[in-house]
Amino acid sequence: MATPADPPAPLTGDECAPLDGTDSLPETIFNSDSLVKRGWCTVANDKERAPAPHKLYYELHGEDNPTSKRIVFTMGLNNSSFAWHEQVDYFGSLPGYSVLVFDNRGVGWSDTPGWSYTTHEMARDLVELLDYLGWTQDRSLNLVGVSMGGMIAQMTALLIPHRIRTLLLTSTRSGSRTDWPSYRALNMFVRLTSGTVRTPEKQIRLVVDTLYPREYLERVITEEEVGEKEKEWVGKTRRERVESGFLRRYNIGRRQSFAGRVGQLAAAMRHSLTPEQAAKLATEIPRIAIIHGTDDNLLHFDRGRELHDELPGSTLKIVQDGGHALPGQIRDEYNAWIRENVEAE
């Protein structure tokens, strides 16, 4: 399968390539009806921070105005923003909502600077993107992160606590204790990085088997659980639907480089929220909510409980039989959980 070309250089003069000039932008999985603008934003311009700047790819959907409920979705390890497509479809079409998705450094249509990252530096990337977009008002941001994205969200909230209204953490950890990845997680990473799993279909099967519980994947889809646009899946297994979605994103996106894989893994493994930082978040962020599945193969459910204990005042939602990829596995319940927290007084 051909590897998609690198993204073209951004338009000059404004540090980003805006929506006008669509022909120069890469293919996207997101709904064009809700799209406000997309492009690249140059970050890390400060020489003290990085030897050279790099670009983040982003998309903004919904109603972009200061009174909108603004949600920032931050994705996890080795996955592009495309994995948020079901959340963008839902929240991007809701009146009064504005949604930002972006590719972290080292994945998707963003640049890959070097090969050793930290969640703190990746959070600084995000803050610079938010500054560029003008999302700077106090208590205006609802920050959602999954897995490594939850770790980046923690660091982002520490950098700009006055802007954050809600901090919503999914299938993630604080890193306050030494915690090696599970065997299944390491096995997946090693096999994907080494190239021993060669076809896209086999790579996707390996990822899906790690992110989702087996019992969930084997169930047959019924009419009651799908909308009008998904009737084609009735009678087929959830595995078929999940793997089809992964393959579609694979064919549209760009292959992640070895440097990007290693860089992001380094960030996830080195992440650590100190007791002082946890106390700062618990004190300065008005609303913190955590969601974690009992059958998470990548980050054990105990990590969610520990994070909840380390953030006094936070709430913890337990998903029985939930795997690591909750935004996809329990899409409707997950979206409702986000909306409940965002709209809470």
mmCIF file of C-alpha atoms in Angstrom:
data_model
loop_
_atom_site.group_PDB
_atom_site.id
_atom_site.type_symbol
_atom_site.label_atom_id
_atom_site.label_comp_id
_atom_site.label_asym_id
_atom_site.label_seq_id
_atom_site.Cartn_x
_atom_site.Cartn_y
_atom_site.Cartn_z
ATOM 1 C CA MET A 1 0.000 0.000 0.000
ATOM 2 C CA ALA A 2 1.402 3.377 -0.963
ATOM 3 C CA THR A 3 2.431 5.725 1.793
ATOM 4 C CA PRO A 4 0.663 9.127 1.637
ATOM 5 C CA ALA A 5 2.931 12.037 0.849
ATOM 6 C CA ASP A 6 4.092 14.479 3.484
ATOM 7 C CA PRO A 7 1.780 17.483 3.939
ATOM 8 C CA PRO A 8 2.637 20.580 1.917
ATOM 9 C CA ALA A 9 4.227 23.551 3.628
ATOM 10 C CA PRO A 10 1.742 25.890 5.340
ATOM 11 C CA LEU A 11 0.731 29.170 3.789
ATOM 12 C CA THR A 12 3.072 31.995 4.688
ATOM 13 C CA GLY A 13 2.396 35.096 6.716
ATOM 14 C CA ASP A 14 0.111 33.821 9.436
ATOM 15 C CA GLU A 15 1.894 30.751 10.829
ATOM 16 C CA CYS A 16 -1.015 28.547 9.741
ATOM 17 C CA ALA A 17 -2.667 27.264 6.608
ATOM 18 C CA PRO A 18 -6.341 28.287 6.949
ATOM 19 C CA LEU A 19 -9.330 26.717 5.262
ATOM 20 C CA ASP A 20 -9.066 28.862 2.166
ATOM 21 C CA GLY A 21 -6.664 26.964 -0.054
ATOM 22 C CA THR A 22 -8.374 23.632 0.592
ATOM 23 C CA ASP A 23 -6.691 22.034 -2.416
ATOM 24 C CA SER A 24 -3.344 22.117 -0.608
ATOM 25 C CA LEU A 25 -4.657 20.371 2.479
ATOM 26 C CA PRO A 26 -4.646 16.589 3.083
ATOM 27 C CA GLU A 27 -7.691 14.370 2.987
ATOM 28 C CA THR A 28 -9.667 14.303 6.216
ATOM 29 C CA ILE A 29 -12.114 11.899 7.810
ATOM 30 C CA PHE A 30 -14.157 14.607 9.505
ATOM 31 C CA ASN A 31 -17.491 16.006 8.347
ATOM 32 C CA SER A 32 -17.048 19.051 6.126
ATOM 33 C CA ASP A 33 -20.508 20.364 7.082
ATOM 34 C CA SER A 34 -19.280 21.295 10.576
ATOM 35 C CA LEU A 35 -15.791 22.424 9.557
ATOM 36 C CA VAL A 36 -14.773 25.981 10.428
ATOM 37 C CA LYS A 37 -11.090 25.837 9.475
ATOM 38 C CA ARG A 38 -8.133 23.518 9.377
ATOM 39 C CA GLY A 39 -4.453 23.676 8.632
ATOM 40 C CA TRP A 40 -1.070 23.723 10.323
ATOM 41 C CA CYS A 41 0.095 25.891 13.185
ATOM 42 C CA THR A 42 3.793 26.448 13.781
ATOM 43 C CA VAL A 43 4.834 25.913 17.403
ATOM 44 C CA ALA A 44 8.088 25.854 19.404
ATOM 45 C CA ASN A 45 9.417 29.011 17.767
ATOM 46 C CA ASP A 46 11.414 29.822 20.920
ATOM 47 C CA LYS A 47 15.038 28.708 20.423
ATOM 48 C CA GLU A 48 15.315 27.981 24.138
ATOM 49 C CA ARG A 49 12.547 25.429 23.792
ATOM 50 C CA ALA A 50 13.573 23.615 20.616
ATOM 51 C CA PRO A 51 16.341 23.785 17.980
ATOM 52 C CA ALA A 52 13.713 24.379 15.284
ATOM 53 C CA PRO A 53 9.954 24.963 15.163
ATOM 54 C CA HIS A 54 7.508 22.288 14.028
ATOM 55 C CA LYS A 55 3.927 22.229 12.751
ATOM 56 C CA LEU A 56 0.766 20.811 14.306
ATOM 57 C CA TYR A 57 -2.171 19.850 12.112
ATOM 58 C CA TYR A 58 -5.557 20.893 13.519
ATOM 59 C CA GLU A 59 -9.252 21.081 12.659
ATOM 60 C CA LEU A 60 -11.906 23.316 14.211
ATOM 61 C CA HIS A 61 -15.577 22.270 13.990
ATOM 62 C CA GLY A 62 -18.906 23.624 15.204
ATOM 63 C CA GLU A 63 -19.749 27.196 16.191
ATOM 64 C CA ASP A 64 -16.520 29.075 16.834
ATOM 65 C CA ASN A 65 -17.412 32.054 19.008
ATOM 66 C CA PRO A 66 -16.472 33.109 22.574
ATOM 67 C CA THR A 67 -19.810 31.990 24.007
ATOM 68 C CA SER A 68 -19.583 28.457 22.613
ATOM 69 C CA LYS A 69 -18.848 25.461 24.801
ATOM 70 C CA ARG A 70 -15.306 24.764 23.639
ATOM 71 C CA ILE A 71 -14.003 21.196 23.753
ATOM 72 C CA VAL A 72 -10.355 20.294 23.109
ATOM 73 C CA PHE A 73 -9.843 16.608 22.268
ATOM 74 C CA THR A 74 -6.328 15.247 22.886
ATOM 75 C CA MET A 75 -5.506 11.826 21.452
ATOM 76 C CA GLY A 76 -3.297 9.080 22.866
ATOM 77 C CA LEU A 77 -0.225 7.113 21.886
ATOM 78 C CA ASN A 78 0.510 6.514 18.184
ATOM 79 C CA ASN A 79 -2.963 7.615 17.088
ATOM 80 C CA SER A 80 -4.014 10.637 15.071
ATOM 81 C CA SER A 81 -6.917 12.985 15.717
ATOM 82 C CA PHE A 82 -8.968 10.906 13.255
ATOM 83 C CA ALA A 83 -9.761 8.557 16.156
ATOM 84 C CA TRP A 84 -12.040 11.295 17.559
ATOM 85 C CA HIS A 85 -14.295 11.218 14.483
ATOM 86 C CA GLU A 86 -17.372 9.995 16.353
ATOM 87 C CA GLN A 87 -16.999 12.731 18.979
ATOM 88 C CA VAL A 88 -16.494 15.408 16.298
ATOM 89 C CA ASP A 89 -19.561 14.165 14.412
ATOM 90 C CA TYR A 90 -21.643 14.497 17.571
ATOM 91 C CA PHE A 91 -20.349 17.652 19.246
ATOM 92 C CA GLY A 92 -19.515 19.465 16.018
ATOM 93 C CA SER A 93 -23.200 19.372 15.075
ATOM 94 C CA LEU A 94 -24.557 20.427 18.482
ATOM 95 C CA PRO A 95 -25.740 24.049 18.700
ATOM 96 C CA GLY A 96 -23.485 26.145 20.894
ATOM 97 C CA TYR A 97 -20.497 23.802 20.753
ATOM 98 C CA SER A 98 -17.049 24.312 19.250
ATOM 99 C CA VAL A 99 -14.614 21.405 18.863
ATOM 100 C CA LEU A 100 -10.846 21.390 18.378
ATOM 101 C CA VAL A 101 -8.966 18.267 17.317
ATOM 102 C CA PHE A 102 -5.281 18.130 16.404
ATOM 103 C CA ASP A 103 -2.474 15.683 15.723
ATOM 104 C CA ASN A 104 0.148 15.514 18.443
ATOM 105 C CA ARG A 105 3.767 15.899 17.397
ATOM 106 C CA GLY A 106 5.028 12.667 15.885
ATOM 107 C CA VAL A 107 1.781 11.399 14.347
ATOM 108 C CA GLY A 108 -0.772 12.102 11.633
ATOM 109 C CA TRP A 109 -0.263 15.251 9.584
ATOM 110 C CA SER A 110 1.862 16.961 12.249
ATOM 111 C CA ASP A 111 5.660 17.116 12.130
ATOM 112 C CA THR A 112 7.976 14.696 13.918
ATOM 113 C CA PRO A 113 10.664 16.763 15.672
ATOM 114 C CA GLY A 114 13.381 14.464 17.031
ATOM 115 C CA TRP A 115 12.492 11.188 18.706
ATOM 116 C CA SER A 116 12.272 11.784 22.474
ATOM 117 C CA TYR A 117 9.267 13.709 23.791
ATOM 118 C CA THR A 118 7.739 14.597 27.144
ATOM 119 C CA THR A 119 4.096 15.181 27.974
ATOM 120 C CA HIS A 120 5.089 18.622 29.291
ATOM 121 C CA GLU A 121 6.551 19.691 25.934
ATOM 122 C CA MET A 122 3.594 18.221 24.064
ATOM 123 C CA ALA A 123 1.329 20.251 26.349
ATOM 124 C CA ARG A 124 3.287 23.378 25.454
ATOM 125 C CA ASP A 125 2.609 22.582 21.789
ATOM 126 C CA LEU A 126 -1.111 22.547 22.557
ATOM 127 C CA VAL A 127 -1.021 25.793 24.540
ATOM 128 C CA GLU A 128 0.637 27.555 21.597
ATOM 129 C CA LEU A 129 -2.066 26.207 19.272
ATOM 130 C CA LEU A 130 -4.759 27.467 21.644
ATOM 131 C CA ASP A 131 -3.061 30.868 21.766
ATOM 132 C CA TYR A 132 -3.030 31.025 17.974
ATOM 133 C CA LEU A 133 -6.741 30.224 17.776
ATOM 134 C CA GLY A 134 -7.548 32.843 20.405
ATOM 135 C CA TRP A 135 -8.935 30.311 22.856
ATOM 136 C CA THR A 136 -7.569 32.257 25.802
ATOM 137 C CA GLN A 137 -10.606 33.280 27.866
ATOM 138 C CA ASP A 138 -10.800 32.297 31.526
ATOM 139 C CA ARG A 139 -12.771 29.116 32.296
ATOM 140 C CA SER A 140 -13.629 28.624 28.625
ATOM 141 C CA LEU A 141 -12.009 25.263 27.834
ATOM 142 C CA ASN A 142 -13.231 21.734 28.368
ATOM 143 C CA LEU A 143 -10.144 19.569 27.986
ATOM 144 C CA VAL A 144 -10.670 15.912 27.071
ATOM 145 C CA GLY A 145 -7.756 13.467 26.903
ATOM 146 C CA VAL A 146 -7.498 9.715 26.396
ATOM 147 C CA SER A 147 -4.517 7.580 27.453
ATOM 148 C CA MET A 148 -1.334 9.565 26.670
ATOM 149 C CA GLY A 149 -3.677 12.390 25.665
ATOM 150 C CA GLY A 150 -4.958 12.370 29.246
ATOM 151 C CA MET A 151 -1.390 12.812 30.445
ATOM 152 C CA ILE A 152 -0.887 15.730 28.046
ATOM 153 C CA ALA A 153 -4.192 17.188 29.269
ATOM 154 C CA GLN A 154 -2.925 17.079 32.865
ATOM 155 C CA MET A 155 0.210 19.014 31.887
ATOM 156 C CA THR A 156 -1.820 21.475 29.805
ATOM 157 C CA ALA A 157 -4.120 22.207 32.737
ATOM 158 C CA LEU A 158 -1.074 22.906 34.898
ATOM 159 C CA LEU A 159 0.215 25.416 32.334
ATOM 160 C CA ILE A 160 -3.087 27.310 31.903
ATOM 161 C CA PRO A 161 -5.314 26.416 34.878
ATOM 162 C CA HIS A 162 -7.276 29.685 34.656
ATOM 163 C CA ARG A 163 -8.556 28.786 31.169
ATOM 164 C CA ILE A 164 -9.790 25.305 32.082
ATOM 165 C CA ARG A 165 -13.409 24.744 33.095
ATOM 166 C CA THR A 166 -13.460 20.951 33.017
ATOM 167 C CA LEU A 167 -10.671 18.383 32.815
ATOM 168 C CA LEU A 168 -11.987 15.053 31.528
ATOM 169 C CA LEU A 169 -9.505 12.164 31.735
ATOM 170 C CA THR A 170 -10.066 8.856 29.945
ATOM 171 C CA SER A 171 -8.182 5.555 30.362
ATOM 172 C CA THR A 172 -5.102 7.314 31.699
ATOM 173 C CA ARG A 173 -2.784 7.594 34.706
ATOM 174 C CA SER A 174 -0.850 10.104 36.778
ATOM 175 C CA GLY A 175 2.463 8.254 36.516
ATOM 176 C CA SER A 176 3.108 8.908 40.198
ATOM 177 C CA ARG A 177 4.294 5.316 40.622
ATOM 178 C CA THR A 178 6.566 3.143 38.508
ATOM 179 C CA ASP A 179 4.244 1.255 36.224
ATOM 180 C CA TRP A 180 5.550 -0.654 33.228
ATOM 181 C CA PRO A 181 3.205 -1.208 30.313
ATOM 182 C CA SER A 182 1.340 -4.499 30.264
ATOM 183 C CA TYR A 183 2.650 -7.435 28.241
ATOM 184 C CA ARG A 184 -0.098 -6.954 25.658
ATOM 185 C CA ALA A 185 0.787 -3.281 25.253
ATOM 186 C CA LEU A 186 4.513 -3.978 24.882
ATOM 187 C CA ASN A 187 3.833 -6.876 22.523
ATOM 188 C CA MET A 188 1.705 -4.650 20.300
ATOM 189 C CA PHE A 189 4.265 -1.848 20.248
ATOM 190 C CA VAL A 190 7.240 -4.137 19.549
ATOM 191 C CA ARG A 191 5.492 -6.037 16.759
ATOM 192 C CA LEU A 192 4.206 -2.891 15.065
ATOM 193 C CA THR A 193 7.528 -1.065 15.348
ATOM 194 C CA SER A 194 9.671 -4.019 14.249
ATOM 195 C CA GLY A 195 7.687 -4.531 11.067
ATOM 196 C CA THR A 196 6.958 -8.199 11.777
ATOM 197 C CA VAL A 197 3.248 -7.555 11.209
ATOM 198 C CA ARG A 198 3.287 -6.503 7.587
ATOM 199 C CA THR A 199 -0.210 -6.056 6.178
ATOM 200 C CA PRO A 200 -2.528 -3.240 7.294
ATOM 201 C CA GLU A 201 -5.256 -5.776 8.046
ATOM 202 C CA LYS A 202 -3.008 -7.773 10.408
ATOM 203 C CA GLN A 203 -1.715 -4.591 12.055
ATOM 204 C CA ILE A 204 -5.274 -3.430 12.651
ATOM 205 C CA ARG A 205 -6.285 -6.838 14.041
ATOM 206 C CA LEU A 206 -3.405 -6.636 16.553
ATOM 207 C CA VAL A 207 -4.362 -3.106 17.651
ATOM 208 C CA VAL A 208 -8.074 -3.867 17.918
ATOM 209 C CA ASP A 209 -7.432 -7.024 19.967
ATOM 210 C CA THR A 210 -5.426 -4.894 22.405
ATOM 211 C CA LEU A 211 -7.752 -1.902 22.659
ATOM 212 C CA TYR A 212 -11.096 -3.731 22.925
ATOM 213 C CA PRO A 213 -12.301 -6.632 25.105
ATOM 214 C CA ARG A 214 -12.716 -9.878 23.173
ATOM 215 C CA GLU A 215 -16.292 -10.424 24.294
ATOM 216 C CA TYR A 216 -17.252 -6.981 23.003
ATOM 217 C CA LEU A 217 -15.716 -7.670 19.588
ATOM 218 C CA GLU A 218 -17.465 -11.027 19.176
ATOM 219 C CA ARG A 219 -20.994 -9.725 19.752
ATOM 220 C CA VAL A 220 -23.348 -9.382 16.798
ATOM 221 C CA ILE A 221 -24.730 -5.894 16.119
ATOM 222 C CA THR A 222 -28.473 -5.485 16.562
ATOM 223 C CA GLU A 223 -30.855 -2.898 15.114
ATOM 224 C CA GLU A 224 -31.381 -1.353 18.556
ATOM 225 C CA GLU A 225 -27.749 -0.268 18.911
ATOM 226 C CA VAL A 226 -27.198 1.485 15.569
ATOM 227 C CA GLY A 227 -28.569 4.590 13.913
ATOM 228 C CA GLU A 228 -30.042 4.910 10.437
ATOM 229 C CA LYS A 229 -26.611 5.508 8.889
ATOM 230 C CA GLU A 230 -25.258 2.269 10.391
ATOM 231 C CA LYS A 231 -27.964 -0.222 9.376
ATOM 232 C CA GLU A 232 -25.486 -1.969 7.073
ATOM 233 C CA TRP A 233 -23.755 -3.431 10.150
ATOM 234 C CA VAL A 234 -26.800 -5.178 11.587
ATOM 235 C CA GLY A 235 -26.061 -8.902 11.787
ATOM 236 C CA LYS A 236 -22.298 -8.410 11.575
ATOM 237 C CA THR A 237 -19.877 -8.488 14.484
ATOM 238 C CA ARG A 238 -18.603 -5.429 16.266
ATOM 239 C CA ARG A 239 -15.119 -6.518 15.269
ATOM 240 C CA GLU A 240 -16.032 -6.133 11.600
ATOM 241 C CA ARG A 241 -17.310 -2.602 12.172
ATOM 242 C CA VAL A 242 -14.338 -1.559 14.351
ATOM 243 C CA GLU A 243 -11.719 -2.976 11.984
ATOM 244 C CA SER A 244 -13.445 -1.398 8.982
ATOM 245 C CA GLY A 245 -13.264 1.998 10.686
ATOM 246 C CA PHE A 246 -9.569 1.531 11.499
ATOM 247 C CA LEU A 247 -8.819 0.538 7.896
ATOM 248 C CA ARG A 248 -10.623 3.597 6.557
ATOM 249 C CA ARG A 249 -8.553 5.871 8.809
ATOM 250 C CA TYR A 250 -5.403 3.979 7.840
ATOM 251 C CA ASN A 251 -6.025 4.532 4.135
ATOM 252 C CA ILE A 252 -6.734 8.252 4.559
ATOM 253 C CA GLY A 253 -3.945 9.090 7.005
ATOM 254 C CA ARG A 254 -0.166 9.092 6.905
ATOM 255 C CA ARG A 255 2.010 6.289 8.263
ATOM 256 C CA GLN A 256 3.681 7.111 11.562
ATOM 257 C CA SER A 257 7.469 7.133 11.458
ATOM 258 C CA PHE A 258 9.691 5.076 13.757
ATOM 259 C CA ALA A 259 10.881 8.312 15.383
ATOM 260 C CA GLY A 260 7.290 9.341 16.080
ATOM 261 C CA ARG A 261 6.458 5.993 17.674
ATOM 262 C CA VAL A 262 9.520 6.036 19.905
ATOM 263 C CA GLY A 263 9.135 9.718 20.782
ATOM 264 C CA GLN A 264 5.534 9.335 21.896
ATOM 265 C CA LEU A 265 6.260 6.138 23.822
ATOM 266 C CA ALA A 266 9.037 7.962 25.678
ATOM 267 C CA ALA A 267 6.597 10.711 26.636
ATOM 268 C CA ALA A 268 3.966 8.262 27.894
ATOM 269 C CA MET A 269 6.410 6.149 29.898
ATOM 270 C CA ARG A 270 8.131 9.137 31.522
ATOM 271 C CA HIS A 271 4.951 10.987 32.441
ATOM 272 C CA SER A 272 4.685 11.821 36.125
ATOM 273 C CA LEU A 273 2.233 14.048 37.953
ATOM 274 C CA THR A 274 3.809 14.916 41.294
ATOM 275 C CA PRO A 275 1.749 15.214 44.497
ATOM 276 C CA GLU A 276 2.281 18.994 44.378
ATOM 277 C CA GLN A 277 1.034 19.165 40.795
ATOM 278 C CA ALA A 278 -1.958 16.970 41.603
ATOM 279 C CA ALA A 279 -2.837 19.246 44.508
ATOM 280 C CA LYS A 280 -2.606 22.254 42.184
ATOM 281 C CA LEU A 281 -5.008 20.670 39.681
ATOM 282 C CA ALA A 282 -7.456 19.641 42.399
ATOM 283 C CA THR A 283 -7.412 23.166 43.824
ATOM 284 C CA GLU A 284 -7.454 25.257 40.638
ATOM 285 C CA ILE A 285 -9.567 23.264 38.145
ATOM 286 C CA PRO A 286 -13.317 23.631 38.914
ATOM 287 C CA ARG A 287 -14.369 20.208 37.627
ATOM 288 C CA ILE A 288 -12.282 17.062 37.095
ATOM 289 C CA ALA A 289 -13.886 13.807 35.939
ATOM 290 C CA ILE A 290 -12.226 10.457 35.243
ATOM 291 C CA ILE A 291 -13.544 7.482 33.278
ATOM 292 C CA HIS A 292 -11.885 4.064 33.111
ATOM 293 C CA GLY A 293 -12.866 0.567 32.004
ATOM 294 C CA THR A 294 -12.474 -2.524 34.151
ATOM 295 C CA ASP A 295 -11.005 -4.529 31.216
ATOM 296 C CA ASP A 296 -8.385 -2.041 30.040
ATOM 297 C CA ASN A 297 -5.465 -4.040 28.565
ATOM 298 C CA LEU A 298 -3.096 -1.067 28.245
ATOM 299 C CA LEU A 299 -3.525 0.855 31.483
ATOM 300 C CA HIS A 300 -4.893 -1.202 34.344
ATOM 301 C CA PHE A 301 -8.088 -0.011 35.960
ATOM 302 C CA ASP A 302 -6.147 0.576 39.197
ATOM 303 C CA ARG A 303 -4.425 3.521 37.487
ATOM 304 C CA GLY A 304 -7.799 5.245 37.147
ATOM 305 C CA ARG A 305 -8.608 4.653 40.804
ATOM 306 C CA GLU A 306 -5.213 5.999 41.846
ATOM 307 C CA LEU A 307 -5.655 9.103 39.705
ATOM 308 C CA HIS A 308 -9.044 9.687 41.294
ATOM 309 C CA ASP A 309 -7.524 9.355 44.781
ATOM 310 C CA GLU A 310 -4.720 11.775 43.898
ATOM 311 C CA LEU A 311 -7.188 14.415 42.679
ATOM 312 C CA PRO A 312 -9.518 15.143 45.630
ATOM 313 C CA GLY A 313 -12.915 16.351 44.482
ATOM 314 C CA SER A 314 -12.725 14.521 41.153
ATOM 315 C CA THR A 315 -15.398 12.054 40.083
ATOM 316 C CA LEU A 316 -14.719 8.544 38.786
ATOM 317 C CA LYS A 317 -17.001 6.747 36.331
ATOM 318 C CA ILE A 318 -16.371 2.998 36.176
ATOM 319 C CA VAL A 319 -17.234 1.241 32.913
ATOM 320 C CA GLN A 320 -17.866 -2.419 33.590
ATOM 321 C CA ASP A 321 -16.266 -4.569 30.864
ATOM 322 C CA GLY A 322 -14.852 -1.414 29.300
ATOM 323 C CA GLY A 323 -11.586 -1.625 27.374
ATOM 324 C CA HIS A 324 -9.003 1.063 26.636
ATOM 325 C CA ALA A 325 -10.758 2.653 23.646
ATOM 326 C CA LEU A 326 -13.858 3.907 25.451
ATOM 327 C CA PRO A 327 -14.625 6.728 22.965
ATOM 328 C CA GLY A 328 -15.379 4.032 20.395
ATOM 329 C CA GLN A 329 -16.572 1.122 22.514
ATOM 330 C CA ILE A 330 -19.228 3.089 24.436
ATOM 331 C CA ARG A 331 -19.612 6.003 22.024
ATOM 332 C CA ASP A 332 -23.077 7.197 23.077
ATOM 333 C CA GLU A 333 -22.441 6.739 26.802
ATOM 334 C CA TYR A 334 -19.057 8.425 26.473
ATOM 335 C CA ASN A 335 -20.465 11.409 24.588
ATOM 336 C CA ALA A 336 -23.223 11.743 27.199
ATOM 337 C CA TRP A 337 -20.583 11.671 29.970
ATOM 338 C CA ILE A 338 -18.675 14.506 28.295
ATOM 339 C CA ARG A 339 -21.823 16.545 27.721
ATOM 340 C CA GLU A 340 -23.013 16.061 31.308
ATOM 341 C CA ASN A 341 -19.726 17.437 32.647
ATOM 342 C CA VAL A 342 -19.448 20.266 30.138
ATOM 343 C CA GLU A 343 -22.998 21.475 30.799
ATOM 344 C CA ALA A 344 -22.869 21.074 34.593
ATOM 345 C CA GLU A 345 -23.237 24.279 36.567
#
